[in-house]
Coordinates of C-alpha atoms in Angstrom, one line a residue:
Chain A
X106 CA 62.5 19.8 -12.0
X107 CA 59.1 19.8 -13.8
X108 CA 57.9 16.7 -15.1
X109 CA 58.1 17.8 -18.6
X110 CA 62.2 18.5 -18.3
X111 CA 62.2 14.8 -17.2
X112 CA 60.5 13.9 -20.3
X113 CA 62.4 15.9 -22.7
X114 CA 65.9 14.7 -21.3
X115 CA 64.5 11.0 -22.0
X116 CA 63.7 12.1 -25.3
X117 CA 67.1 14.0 -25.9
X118 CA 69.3 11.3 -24.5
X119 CA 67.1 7.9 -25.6
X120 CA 67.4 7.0 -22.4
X121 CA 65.6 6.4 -19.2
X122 CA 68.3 4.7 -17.3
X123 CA 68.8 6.0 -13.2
X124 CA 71.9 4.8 -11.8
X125 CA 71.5 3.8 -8.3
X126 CA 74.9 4.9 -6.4
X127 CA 74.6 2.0 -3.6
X128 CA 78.3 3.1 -2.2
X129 CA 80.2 -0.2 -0.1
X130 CA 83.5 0.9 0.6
X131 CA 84.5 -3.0 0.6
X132 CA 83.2 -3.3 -3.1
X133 CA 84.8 0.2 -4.9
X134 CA 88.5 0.0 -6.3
X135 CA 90.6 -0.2 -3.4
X136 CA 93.2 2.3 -4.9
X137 CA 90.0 4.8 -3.8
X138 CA 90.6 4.3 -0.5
X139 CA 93.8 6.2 -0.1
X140 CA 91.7 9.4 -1.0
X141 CA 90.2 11.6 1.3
X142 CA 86.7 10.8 0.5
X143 CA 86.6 7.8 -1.5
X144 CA 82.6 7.7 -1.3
X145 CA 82.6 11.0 -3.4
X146 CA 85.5 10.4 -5.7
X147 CA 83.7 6.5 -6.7
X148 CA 80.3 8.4 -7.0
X149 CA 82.2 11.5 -9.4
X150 CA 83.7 9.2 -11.3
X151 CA 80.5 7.1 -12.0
X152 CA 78.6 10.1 -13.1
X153 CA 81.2 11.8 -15.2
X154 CA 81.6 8.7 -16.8
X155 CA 77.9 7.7 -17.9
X156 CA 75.8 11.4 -17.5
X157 CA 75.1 11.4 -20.6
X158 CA 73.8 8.0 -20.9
X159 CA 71.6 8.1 -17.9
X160 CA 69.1 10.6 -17.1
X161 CA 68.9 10.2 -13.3
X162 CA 71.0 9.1 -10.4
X163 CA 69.8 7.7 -7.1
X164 CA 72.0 7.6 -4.1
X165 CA 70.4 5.3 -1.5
X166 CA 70.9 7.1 1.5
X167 CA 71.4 3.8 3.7
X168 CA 74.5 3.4 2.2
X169 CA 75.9 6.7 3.1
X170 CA 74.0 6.6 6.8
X171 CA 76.2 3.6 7.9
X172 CA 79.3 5.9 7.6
X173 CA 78.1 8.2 10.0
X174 CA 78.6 12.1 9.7
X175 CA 81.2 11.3 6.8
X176 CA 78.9 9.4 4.7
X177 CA 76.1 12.1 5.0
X178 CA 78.7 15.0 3.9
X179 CA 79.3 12.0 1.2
X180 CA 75.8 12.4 0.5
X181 CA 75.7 16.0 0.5
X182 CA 78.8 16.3 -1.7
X183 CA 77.8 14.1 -4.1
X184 CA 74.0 15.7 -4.5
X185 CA 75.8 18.9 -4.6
X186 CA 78.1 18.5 -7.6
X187 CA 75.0 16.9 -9.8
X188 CA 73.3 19.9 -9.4
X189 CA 75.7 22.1 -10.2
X190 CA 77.5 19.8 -12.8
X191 CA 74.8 18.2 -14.7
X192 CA 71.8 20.7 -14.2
X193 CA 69.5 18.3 -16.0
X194 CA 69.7 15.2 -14.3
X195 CA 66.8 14.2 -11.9
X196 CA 67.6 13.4 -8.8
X197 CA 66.4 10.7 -6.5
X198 CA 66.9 10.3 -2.4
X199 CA 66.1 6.7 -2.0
X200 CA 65.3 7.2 1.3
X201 CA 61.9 4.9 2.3
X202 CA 61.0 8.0 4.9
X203 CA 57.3 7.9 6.2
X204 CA 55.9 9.2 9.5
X205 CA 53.3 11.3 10.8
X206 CA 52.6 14.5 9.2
X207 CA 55.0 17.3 11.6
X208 CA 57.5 14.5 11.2
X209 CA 56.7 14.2 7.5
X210 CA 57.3 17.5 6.6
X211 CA 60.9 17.6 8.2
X212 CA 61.9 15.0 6.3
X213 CA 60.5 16.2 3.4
X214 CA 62.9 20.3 4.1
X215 CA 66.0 17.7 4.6
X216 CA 65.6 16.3 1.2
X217 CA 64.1 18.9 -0.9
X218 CA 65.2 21.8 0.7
X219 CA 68.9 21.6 2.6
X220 CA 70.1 18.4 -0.1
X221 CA 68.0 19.9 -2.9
X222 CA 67.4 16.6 -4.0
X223 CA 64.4 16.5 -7.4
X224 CA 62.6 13.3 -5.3
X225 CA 62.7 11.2 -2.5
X226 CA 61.3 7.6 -2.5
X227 CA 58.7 7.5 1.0
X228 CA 57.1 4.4 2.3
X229 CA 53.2 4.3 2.6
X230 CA 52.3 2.4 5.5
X231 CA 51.4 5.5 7.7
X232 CA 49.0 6.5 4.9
X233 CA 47.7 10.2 3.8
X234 CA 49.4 12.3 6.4
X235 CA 52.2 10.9 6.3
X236 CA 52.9 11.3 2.9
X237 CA 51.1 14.5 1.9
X238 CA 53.5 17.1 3.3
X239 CA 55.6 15.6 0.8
X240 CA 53.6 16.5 -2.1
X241 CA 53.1 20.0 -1.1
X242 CA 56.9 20.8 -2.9
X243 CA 56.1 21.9 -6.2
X244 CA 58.1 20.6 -8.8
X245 CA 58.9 18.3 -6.2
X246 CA 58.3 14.4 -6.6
X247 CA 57.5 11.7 -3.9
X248 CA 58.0 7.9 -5.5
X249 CA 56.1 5.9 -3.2
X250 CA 56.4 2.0 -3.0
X251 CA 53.8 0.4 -4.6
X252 CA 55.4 -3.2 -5.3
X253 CA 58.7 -4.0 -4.8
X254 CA 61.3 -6.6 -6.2
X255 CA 62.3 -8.0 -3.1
X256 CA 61.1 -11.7 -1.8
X257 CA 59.0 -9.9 1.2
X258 CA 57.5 -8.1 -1.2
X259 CA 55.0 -11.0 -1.2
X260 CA 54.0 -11.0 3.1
X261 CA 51.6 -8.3 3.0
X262 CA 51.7 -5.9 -0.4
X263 CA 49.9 -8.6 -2.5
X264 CA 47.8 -9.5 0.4
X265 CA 44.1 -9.2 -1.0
X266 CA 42.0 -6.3 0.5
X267 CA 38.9 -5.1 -1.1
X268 CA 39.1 -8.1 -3.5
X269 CA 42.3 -6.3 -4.6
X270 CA 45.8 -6.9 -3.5
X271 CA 47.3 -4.3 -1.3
X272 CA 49.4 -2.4 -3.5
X273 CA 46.5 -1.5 -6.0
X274 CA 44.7 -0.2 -2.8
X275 CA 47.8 1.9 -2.1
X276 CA 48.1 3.2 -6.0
X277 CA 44.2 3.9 -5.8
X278 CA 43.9 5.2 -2.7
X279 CA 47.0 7.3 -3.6
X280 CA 45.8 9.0 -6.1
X281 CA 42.6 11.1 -3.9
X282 CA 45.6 13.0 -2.0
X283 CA 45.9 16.4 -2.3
X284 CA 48.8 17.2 -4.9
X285 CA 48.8 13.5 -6.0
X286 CA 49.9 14.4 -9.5
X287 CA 53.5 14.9 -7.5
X288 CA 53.6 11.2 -7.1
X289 CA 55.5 8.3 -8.6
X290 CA 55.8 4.7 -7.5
X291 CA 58.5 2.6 -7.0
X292 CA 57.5 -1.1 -9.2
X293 CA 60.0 -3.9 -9.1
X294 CA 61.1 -5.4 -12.4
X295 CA 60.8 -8.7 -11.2
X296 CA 57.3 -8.7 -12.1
X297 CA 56.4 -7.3 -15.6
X298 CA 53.4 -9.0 -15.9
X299 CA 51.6 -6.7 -13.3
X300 CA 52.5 -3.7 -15.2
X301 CA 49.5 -4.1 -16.9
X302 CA 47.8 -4.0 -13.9
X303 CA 49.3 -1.1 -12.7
X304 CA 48.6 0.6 -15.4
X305 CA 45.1 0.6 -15.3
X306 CA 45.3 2.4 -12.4
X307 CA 48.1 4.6 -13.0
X308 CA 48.2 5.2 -16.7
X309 CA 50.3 8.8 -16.4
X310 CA 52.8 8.2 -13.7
X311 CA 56.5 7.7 -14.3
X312 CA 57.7 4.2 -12.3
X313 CA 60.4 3.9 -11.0
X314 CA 61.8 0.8 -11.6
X315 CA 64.4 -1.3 -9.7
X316 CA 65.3 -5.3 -9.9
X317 CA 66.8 -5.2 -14.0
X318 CA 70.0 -7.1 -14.0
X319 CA 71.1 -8.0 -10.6
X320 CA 67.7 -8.7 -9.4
X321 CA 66.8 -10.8 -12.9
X322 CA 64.0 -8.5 -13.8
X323 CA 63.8 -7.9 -17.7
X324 CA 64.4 -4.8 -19.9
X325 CA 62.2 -5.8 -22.7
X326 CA 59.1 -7.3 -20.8
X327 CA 59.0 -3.8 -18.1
X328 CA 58.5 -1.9 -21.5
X329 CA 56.5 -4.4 -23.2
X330 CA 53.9 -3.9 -20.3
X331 CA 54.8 -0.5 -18.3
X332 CA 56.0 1.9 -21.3
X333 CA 53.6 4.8 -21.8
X334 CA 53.4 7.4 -24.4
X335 CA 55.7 9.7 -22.1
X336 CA 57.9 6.5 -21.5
X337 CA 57.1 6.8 -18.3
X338 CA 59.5 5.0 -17.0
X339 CA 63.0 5.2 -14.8
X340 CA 64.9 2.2 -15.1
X341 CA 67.3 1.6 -12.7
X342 CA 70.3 0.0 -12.2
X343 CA 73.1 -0.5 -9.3
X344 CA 75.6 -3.2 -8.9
X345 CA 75.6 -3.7 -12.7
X346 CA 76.8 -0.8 -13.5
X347 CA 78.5 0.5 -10.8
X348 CA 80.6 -2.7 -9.7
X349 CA 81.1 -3.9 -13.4
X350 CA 84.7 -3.9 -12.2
X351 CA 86.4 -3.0 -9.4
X352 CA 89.9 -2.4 -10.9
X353 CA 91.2 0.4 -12.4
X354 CA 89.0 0.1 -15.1
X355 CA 86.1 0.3 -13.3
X356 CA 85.2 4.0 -15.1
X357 CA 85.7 2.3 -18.2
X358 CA 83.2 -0.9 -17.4
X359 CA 81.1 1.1 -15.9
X360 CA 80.2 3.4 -19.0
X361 CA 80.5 0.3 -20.9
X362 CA 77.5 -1.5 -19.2
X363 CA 75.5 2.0 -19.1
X364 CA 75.8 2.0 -22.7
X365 CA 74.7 -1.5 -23.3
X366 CA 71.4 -0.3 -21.2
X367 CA 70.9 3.0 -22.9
X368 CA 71.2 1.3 -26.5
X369 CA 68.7 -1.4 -25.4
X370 CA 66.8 1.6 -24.4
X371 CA 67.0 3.6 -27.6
X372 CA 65.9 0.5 -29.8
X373 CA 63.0 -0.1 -27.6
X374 CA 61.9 3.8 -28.0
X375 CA 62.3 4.0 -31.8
X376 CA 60.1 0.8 -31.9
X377 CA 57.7 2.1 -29.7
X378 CA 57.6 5.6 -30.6
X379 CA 58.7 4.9 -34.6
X380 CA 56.6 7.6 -37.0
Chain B
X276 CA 71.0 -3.5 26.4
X277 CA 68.6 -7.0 27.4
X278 CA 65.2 -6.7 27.4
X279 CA 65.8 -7.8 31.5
X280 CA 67.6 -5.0 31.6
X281 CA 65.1 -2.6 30.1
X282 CA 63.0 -4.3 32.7
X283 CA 64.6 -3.8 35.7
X284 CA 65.0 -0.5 35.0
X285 CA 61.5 0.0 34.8
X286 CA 60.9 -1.7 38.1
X287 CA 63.8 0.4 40.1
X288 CA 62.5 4.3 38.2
X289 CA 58.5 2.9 38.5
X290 CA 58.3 4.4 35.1
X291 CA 58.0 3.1 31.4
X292 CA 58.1 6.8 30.1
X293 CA 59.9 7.5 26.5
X294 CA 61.0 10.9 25.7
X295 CA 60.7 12.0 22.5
X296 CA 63.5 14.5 21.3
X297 CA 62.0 15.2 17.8
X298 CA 63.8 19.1 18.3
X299 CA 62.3 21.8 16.4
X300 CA 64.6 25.4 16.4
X301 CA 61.2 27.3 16.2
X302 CA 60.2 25.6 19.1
X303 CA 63.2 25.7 21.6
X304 CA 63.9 28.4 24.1
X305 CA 65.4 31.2 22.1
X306 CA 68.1 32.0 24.2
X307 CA 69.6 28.8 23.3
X308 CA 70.1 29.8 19.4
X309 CA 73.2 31.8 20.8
X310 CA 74.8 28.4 21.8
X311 CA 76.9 26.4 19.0
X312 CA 74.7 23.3 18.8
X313 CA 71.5 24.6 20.0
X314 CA 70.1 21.2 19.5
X315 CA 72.2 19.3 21.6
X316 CA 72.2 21.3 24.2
X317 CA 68.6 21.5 24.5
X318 CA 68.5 17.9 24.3
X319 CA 71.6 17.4 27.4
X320 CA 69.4 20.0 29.8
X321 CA 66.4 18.1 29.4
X322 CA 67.9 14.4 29.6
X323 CA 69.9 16.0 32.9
X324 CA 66.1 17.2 34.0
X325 CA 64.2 14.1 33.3
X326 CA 66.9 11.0 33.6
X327 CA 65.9 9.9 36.7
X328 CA 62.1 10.1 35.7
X329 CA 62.1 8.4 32.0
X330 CA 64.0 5.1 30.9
X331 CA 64.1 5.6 27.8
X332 CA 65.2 8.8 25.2
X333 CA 63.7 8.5 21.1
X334 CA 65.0 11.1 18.8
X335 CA 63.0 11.6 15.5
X336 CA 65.7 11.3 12.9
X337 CA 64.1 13.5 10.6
X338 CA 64.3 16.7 13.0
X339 CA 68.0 15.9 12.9
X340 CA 68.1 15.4 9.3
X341 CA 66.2 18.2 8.0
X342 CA 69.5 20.5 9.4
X343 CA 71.8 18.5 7.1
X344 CA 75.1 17.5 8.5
X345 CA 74.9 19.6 11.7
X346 CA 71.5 18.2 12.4
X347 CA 73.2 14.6 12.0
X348 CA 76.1 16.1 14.4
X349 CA 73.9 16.9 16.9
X350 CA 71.9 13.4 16.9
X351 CA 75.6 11.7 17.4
X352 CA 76.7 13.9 20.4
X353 CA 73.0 13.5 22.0
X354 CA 73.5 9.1 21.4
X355 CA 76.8 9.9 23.0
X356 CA 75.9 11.6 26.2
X357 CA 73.3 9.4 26.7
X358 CA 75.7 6.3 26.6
X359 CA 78.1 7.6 28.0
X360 CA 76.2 9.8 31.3
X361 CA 73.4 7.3 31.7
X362 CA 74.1 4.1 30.4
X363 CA 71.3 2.2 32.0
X364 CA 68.9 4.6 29.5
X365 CA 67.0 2.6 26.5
X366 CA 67.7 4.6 23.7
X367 CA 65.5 4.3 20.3
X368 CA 66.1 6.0 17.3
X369 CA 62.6 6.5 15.6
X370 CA 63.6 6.5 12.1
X371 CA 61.0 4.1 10.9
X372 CA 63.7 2.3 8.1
X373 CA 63.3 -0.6 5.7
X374 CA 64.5 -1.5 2.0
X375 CA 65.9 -4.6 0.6
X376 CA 67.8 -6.9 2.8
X377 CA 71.7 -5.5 2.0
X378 CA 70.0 -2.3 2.3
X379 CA 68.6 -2.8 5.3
X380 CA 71.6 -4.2 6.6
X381 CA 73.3 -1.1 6.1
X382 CA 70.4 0.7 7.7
X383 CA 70.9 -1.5 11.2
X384 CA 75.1 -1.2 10.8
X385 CA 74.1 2.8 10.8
X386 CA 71.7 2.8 14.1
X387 CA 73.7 0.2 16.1
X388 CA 76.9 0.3 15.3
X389 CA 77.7 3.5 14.3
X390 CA 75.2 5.5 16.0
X391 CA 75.3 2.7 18.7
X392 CA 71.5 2.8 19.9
X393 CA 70.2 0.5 21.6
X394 CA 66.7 0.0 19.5
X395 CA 65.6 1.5 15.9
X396 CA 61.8 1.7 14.3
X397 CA 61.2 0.4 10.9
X398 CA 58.4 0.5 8.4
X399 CA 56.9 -3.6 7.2
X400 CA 55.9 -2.4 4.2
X401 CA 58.4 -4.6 2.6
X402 CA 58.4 -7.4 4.6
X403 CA 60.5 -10.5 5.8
X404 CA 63.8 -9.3 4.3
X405 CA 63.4 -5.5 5.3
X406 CA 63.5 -6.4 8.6
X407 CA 65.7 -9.9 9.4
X408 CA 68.6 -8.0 8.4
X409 CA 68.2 -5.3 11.7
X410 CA 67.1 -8.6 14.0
X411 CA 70.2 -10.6 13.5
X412 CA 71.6 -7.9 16.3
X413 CA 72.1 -9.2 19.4
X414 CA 70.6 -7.5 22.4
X415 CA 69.5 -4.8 19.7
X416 CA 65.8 -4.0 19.4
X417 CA 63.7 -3.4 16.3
X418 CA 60.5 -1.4 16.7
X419 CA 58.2 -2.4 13.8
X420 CA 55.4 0.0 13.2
X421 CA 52.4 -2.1 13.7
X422 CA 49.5 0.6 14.3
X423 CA 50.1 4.2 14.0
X424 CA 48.5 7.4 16.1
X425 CA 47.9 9.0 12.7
X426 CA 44.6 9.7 10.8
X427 CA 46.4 7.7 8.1
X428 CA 46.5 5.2 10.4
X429 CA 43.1 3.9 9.1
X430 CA 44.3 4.6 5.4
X431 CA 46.0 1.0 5.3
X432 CA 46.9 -0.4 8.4
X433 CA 43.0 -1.3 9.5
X434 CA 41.7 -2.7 5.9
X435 CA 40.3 -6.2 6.2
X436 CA 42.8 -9.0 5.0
X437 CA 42.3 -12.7 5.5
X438 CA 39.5 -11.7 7.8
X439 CA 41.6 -9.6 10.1
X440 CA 42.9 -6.4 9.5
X441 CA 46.4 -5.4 8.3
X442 CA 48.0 -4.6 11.4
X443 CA 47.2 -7.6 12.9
X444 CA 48.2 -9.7 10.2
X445 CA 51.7 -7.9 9.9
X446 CA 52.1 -8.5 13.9
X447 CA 51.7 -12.2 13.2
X448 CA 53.6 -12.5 10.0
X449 CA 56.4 -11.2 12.1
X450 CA 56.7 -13.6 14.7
X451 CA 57.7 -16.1 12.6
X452 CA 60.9 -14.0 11.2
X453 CA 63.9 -15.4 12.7
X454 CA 65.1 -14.0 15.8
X455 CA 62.0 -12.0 16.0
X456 CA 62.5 -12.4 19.9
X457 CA 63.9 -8.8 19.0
X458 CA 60.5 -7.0 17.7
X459 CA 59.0 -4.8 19.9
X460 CA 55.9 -2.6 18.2
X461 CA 54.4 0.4 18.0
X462 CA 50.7 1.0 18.7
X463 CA 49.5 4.6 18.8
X464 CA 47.5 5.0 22.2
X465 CA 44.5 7.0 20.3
X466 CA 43.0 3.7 19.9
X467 CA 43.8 2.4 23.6
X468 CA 40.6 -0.7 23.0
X469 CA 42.9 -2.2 20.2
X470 CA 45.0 -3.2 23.0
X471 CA 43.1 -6.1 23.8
X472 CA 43.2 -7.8 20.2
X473 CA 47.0 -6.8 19.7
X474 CA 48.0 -8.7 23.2
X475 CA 46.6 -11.8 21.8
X476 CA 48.8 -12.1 19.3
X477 CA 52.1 -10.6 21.2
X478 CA 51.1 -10.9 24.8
X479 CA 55.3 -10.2 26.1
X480 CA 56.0 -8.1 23.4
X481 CA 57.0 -4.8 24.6
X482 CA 55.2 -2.0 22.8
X483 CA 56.6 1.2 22.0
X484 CA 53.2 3.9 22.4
X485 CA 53.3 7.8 20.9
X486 CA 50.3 9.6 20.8
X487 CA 49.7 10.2 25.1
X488 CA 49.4 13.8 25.6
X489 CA 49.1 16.4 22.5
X490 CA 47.8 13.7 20.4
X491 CA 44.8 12.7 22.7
X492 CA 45.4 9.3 24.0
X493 CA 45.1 8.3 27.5
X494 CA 47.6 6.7 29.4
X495 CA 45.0 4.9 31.8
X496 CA 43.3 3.4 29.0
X497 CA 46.3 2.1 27.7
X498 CA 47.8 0.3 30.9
X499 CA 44.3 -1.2 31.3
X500 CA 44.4 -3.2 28.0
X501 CA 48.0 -3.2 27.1
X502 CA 49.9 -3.7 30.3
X503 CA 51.6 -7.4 30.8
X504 CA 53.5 -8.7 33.8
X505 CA 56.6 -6.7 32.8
X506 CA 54.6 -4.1 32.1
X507 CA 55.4 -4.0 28.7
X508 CA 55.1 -0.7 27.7
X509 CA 57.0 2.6 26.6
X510 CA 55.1 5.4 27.0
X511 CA 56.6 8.5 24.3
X512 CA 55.9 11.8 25.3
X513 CA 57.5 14.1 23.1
X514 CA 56.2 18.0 22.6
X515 CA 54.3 17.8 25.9
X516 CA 57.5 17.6 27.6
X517 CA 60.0 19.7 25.6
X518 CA 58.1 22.3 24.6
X519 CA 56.3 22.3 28.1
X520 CA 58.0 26.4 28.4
X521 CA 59.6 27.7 25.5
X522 CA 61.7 30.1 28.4
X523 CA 64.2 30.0 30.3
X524 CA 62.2 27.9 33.3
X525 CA 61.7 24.9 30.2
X526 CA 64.1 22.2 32.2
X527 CA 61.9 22.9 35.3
X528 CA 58.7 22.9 33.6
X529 CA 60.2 19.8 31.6
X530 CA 60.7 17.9 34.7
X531 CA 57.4 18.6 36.2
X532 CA 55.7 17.1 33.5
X533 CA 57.9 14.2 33.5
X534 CA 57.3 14.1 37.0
X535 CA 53.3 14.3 36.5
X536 CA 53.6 11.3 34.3
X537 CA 56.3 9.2 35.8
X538 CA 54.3 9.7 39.5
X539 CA 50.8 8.2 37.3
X540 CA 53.0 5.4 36.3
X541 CA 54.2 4.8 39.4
X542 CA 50.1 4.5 40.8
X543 CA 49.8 2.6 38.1
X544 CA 52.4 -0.2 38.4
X545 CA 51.7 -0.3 42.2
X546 CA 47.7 -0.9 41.7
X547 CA 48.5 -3.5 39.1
X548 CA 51.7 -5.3 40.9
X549 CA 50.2 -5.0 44.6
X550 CA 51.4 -7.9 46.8

């Protein structure tokens, strides 16, 4: 998917919500587990139920890896039927890979090439080789970490370097790699206020954005300070959305709590982007 | 397994080699594409070749992953031979993981209990809570990348915080996560006069090293400063082994590099531990 597809679904739909499908067999609807492969059938259900409110979904591929084989053809199954289902949504492997370049670049055929996924989410501790062979995928995109909402977050990424902290040496240094207009960066919502920062130094890349509602990161204040004139921004939520209940309802609560984000979205975009 | 037990391995084989299995199909003796799972089976002739010689096997995960689901198939029956042939074997599973801590916790249920390795790398990007959740294992090993054999090694890792550079810092940020009497590390063996500086701060550690052979380092240099009275080390070889023949002489040619290397480390450990 090009970049400009992105954009124009965010524009169609008013929304810039991804849906992170964070699968824990103890936390879906029990009545799933009598089903062959409950993983899938949650994960269906989810997306049927809120694809038009979200433009992307994002499987975290931990939660599929600690099922073994059967959670990868989870995986597979469920990657599969967005793309052939909903054609439009952009896809995310939140995967944290990173190693050296050889090692890189098979990571990079698994995801792009056998799962087809539109991104992957790398780590950038290993540095330029590591995440390059990534970038060479065109119409491929590689979300790197920049800053993330966890507590740890804090023990070495805003360690100063340079007289900067370390994640605005990994944004800068970022972008001199080859194909670096392939990249996007992972930003927790925890911490709106250094969206400003960020955006000095990356004015034009979409953010992916993880930590709003369960985390206590805030809708309005990411947009306040990390919105650009594209948007520019993938908002995403998990456990509020996908465990808003974990009855038989939990299709219905589920789209409910979607739309309650994609409505916050639209006001913010008609404010923002009002003629 | 215990670390004593990693230990006395070493002591009985004289060896701290690591083989990498990071298998490539373009690389492996052709003949063996006829088999069903070409992977495994390359992997089972040279673990039968070189058992005696190396105590410990390291699969790349993302030369499993980037064949899907029969990639992941292989990478299970591979874990299971070696557990079940050669139990006293130290098996990593260089995958070089990390996200949030439930994440991550779903990351270490994959590698240890599922997959049932004995040790699994990770990435520190993230800190503290990336990696507790993989050291609350017990008699488990996490591998934290420390310093890389990369070029983009020096992208990040070397860049002066606090007065020291990165690597060091994250060594010693790490030792005071809880039960990090579990962290081993890995330093690349290109850069064999960092030793020195990284045995100061984690002078029993044991340190996982790539980067011997095809990428340049020497293993001499690397005893000399990074040995400790355990030894300490784990030596990965990966492609100079393997791919030593791509014919049908590669388990003989496999073993007599083993052999080359295992037979230095035995000079080695008997010049340093002489009575």
């Amino acid at each position: 998917m090009t970049t400009q597809q992105l954009i124009d679904q965010i524009q169609t739909k008013k929304s810039f919500l991804c849906v992170g499908l964070d699968v824990d067999l103890n936390k879906i609807p029990q009545h799933l587990l009598e089903l062959e492969d409950p993983i899938f059938e949650f994960n269906k259900a989810i997306i049927d139920a809120t694809h038009d409110l979200a433009v992307s979904y994002k499987p975290n591929t931990a939660f599929y890896e600690a099922y073994g084989i059967k959670g990868w053809m989870s995986l597979q199954k469920t990657i599969n039927y967005i793309n052939s289902t909903y054609p439009d949504i952009f896809t995310i492997a939140d995967a944290k890979r990173g190693d050296i370049g050889n090692t890189s670049s098979m990571y990079a055929k698994a995801f792009f090439e056998d799962l087809n996924f539109d991104s992957v989410t790398v780590a950038p501790y290993m540095g330029k080789d590591s995440v390059e062979p990534f970038l060479a995928f065109e119409n491929k995109h590689t979300i790197m970490l920049a800053l993330t909402s966890n507590e740890g977050a804090f023990d070495f990424q805003t360690l100063n370097v340079n007289g900067k902290e370390l994640y605005k040496q990994v944004l800068e240094t970022s972008k001199t790699w080859k194909n670096s207009e392939n990249l996007m960066y992972v930003v927790g919502a925890t911490k709106a206020e250094y969206f400003t920062e960020i955006r000095k130094i990356a004015p034009d890349s979409f953010l992916l954005v993880p930590g709003v509602g369960a985390q206590g990161g805030s809708l309005a204040e990411v947009c306040k300070y990390g919105m650009n004139a594209n948007v520019g921004l993938l908002i995403n939520s998990s456990r509020g959305i996908i465990y808003a209940s974990n009855g038989t309802d939990f299709v219905e609560k589920a789209r409910a709590e979607a739309l309650k984000m994609q409505q916050e979205m639209a006001a913010i975009m008609s404010l923002k982007f009002e003629v």
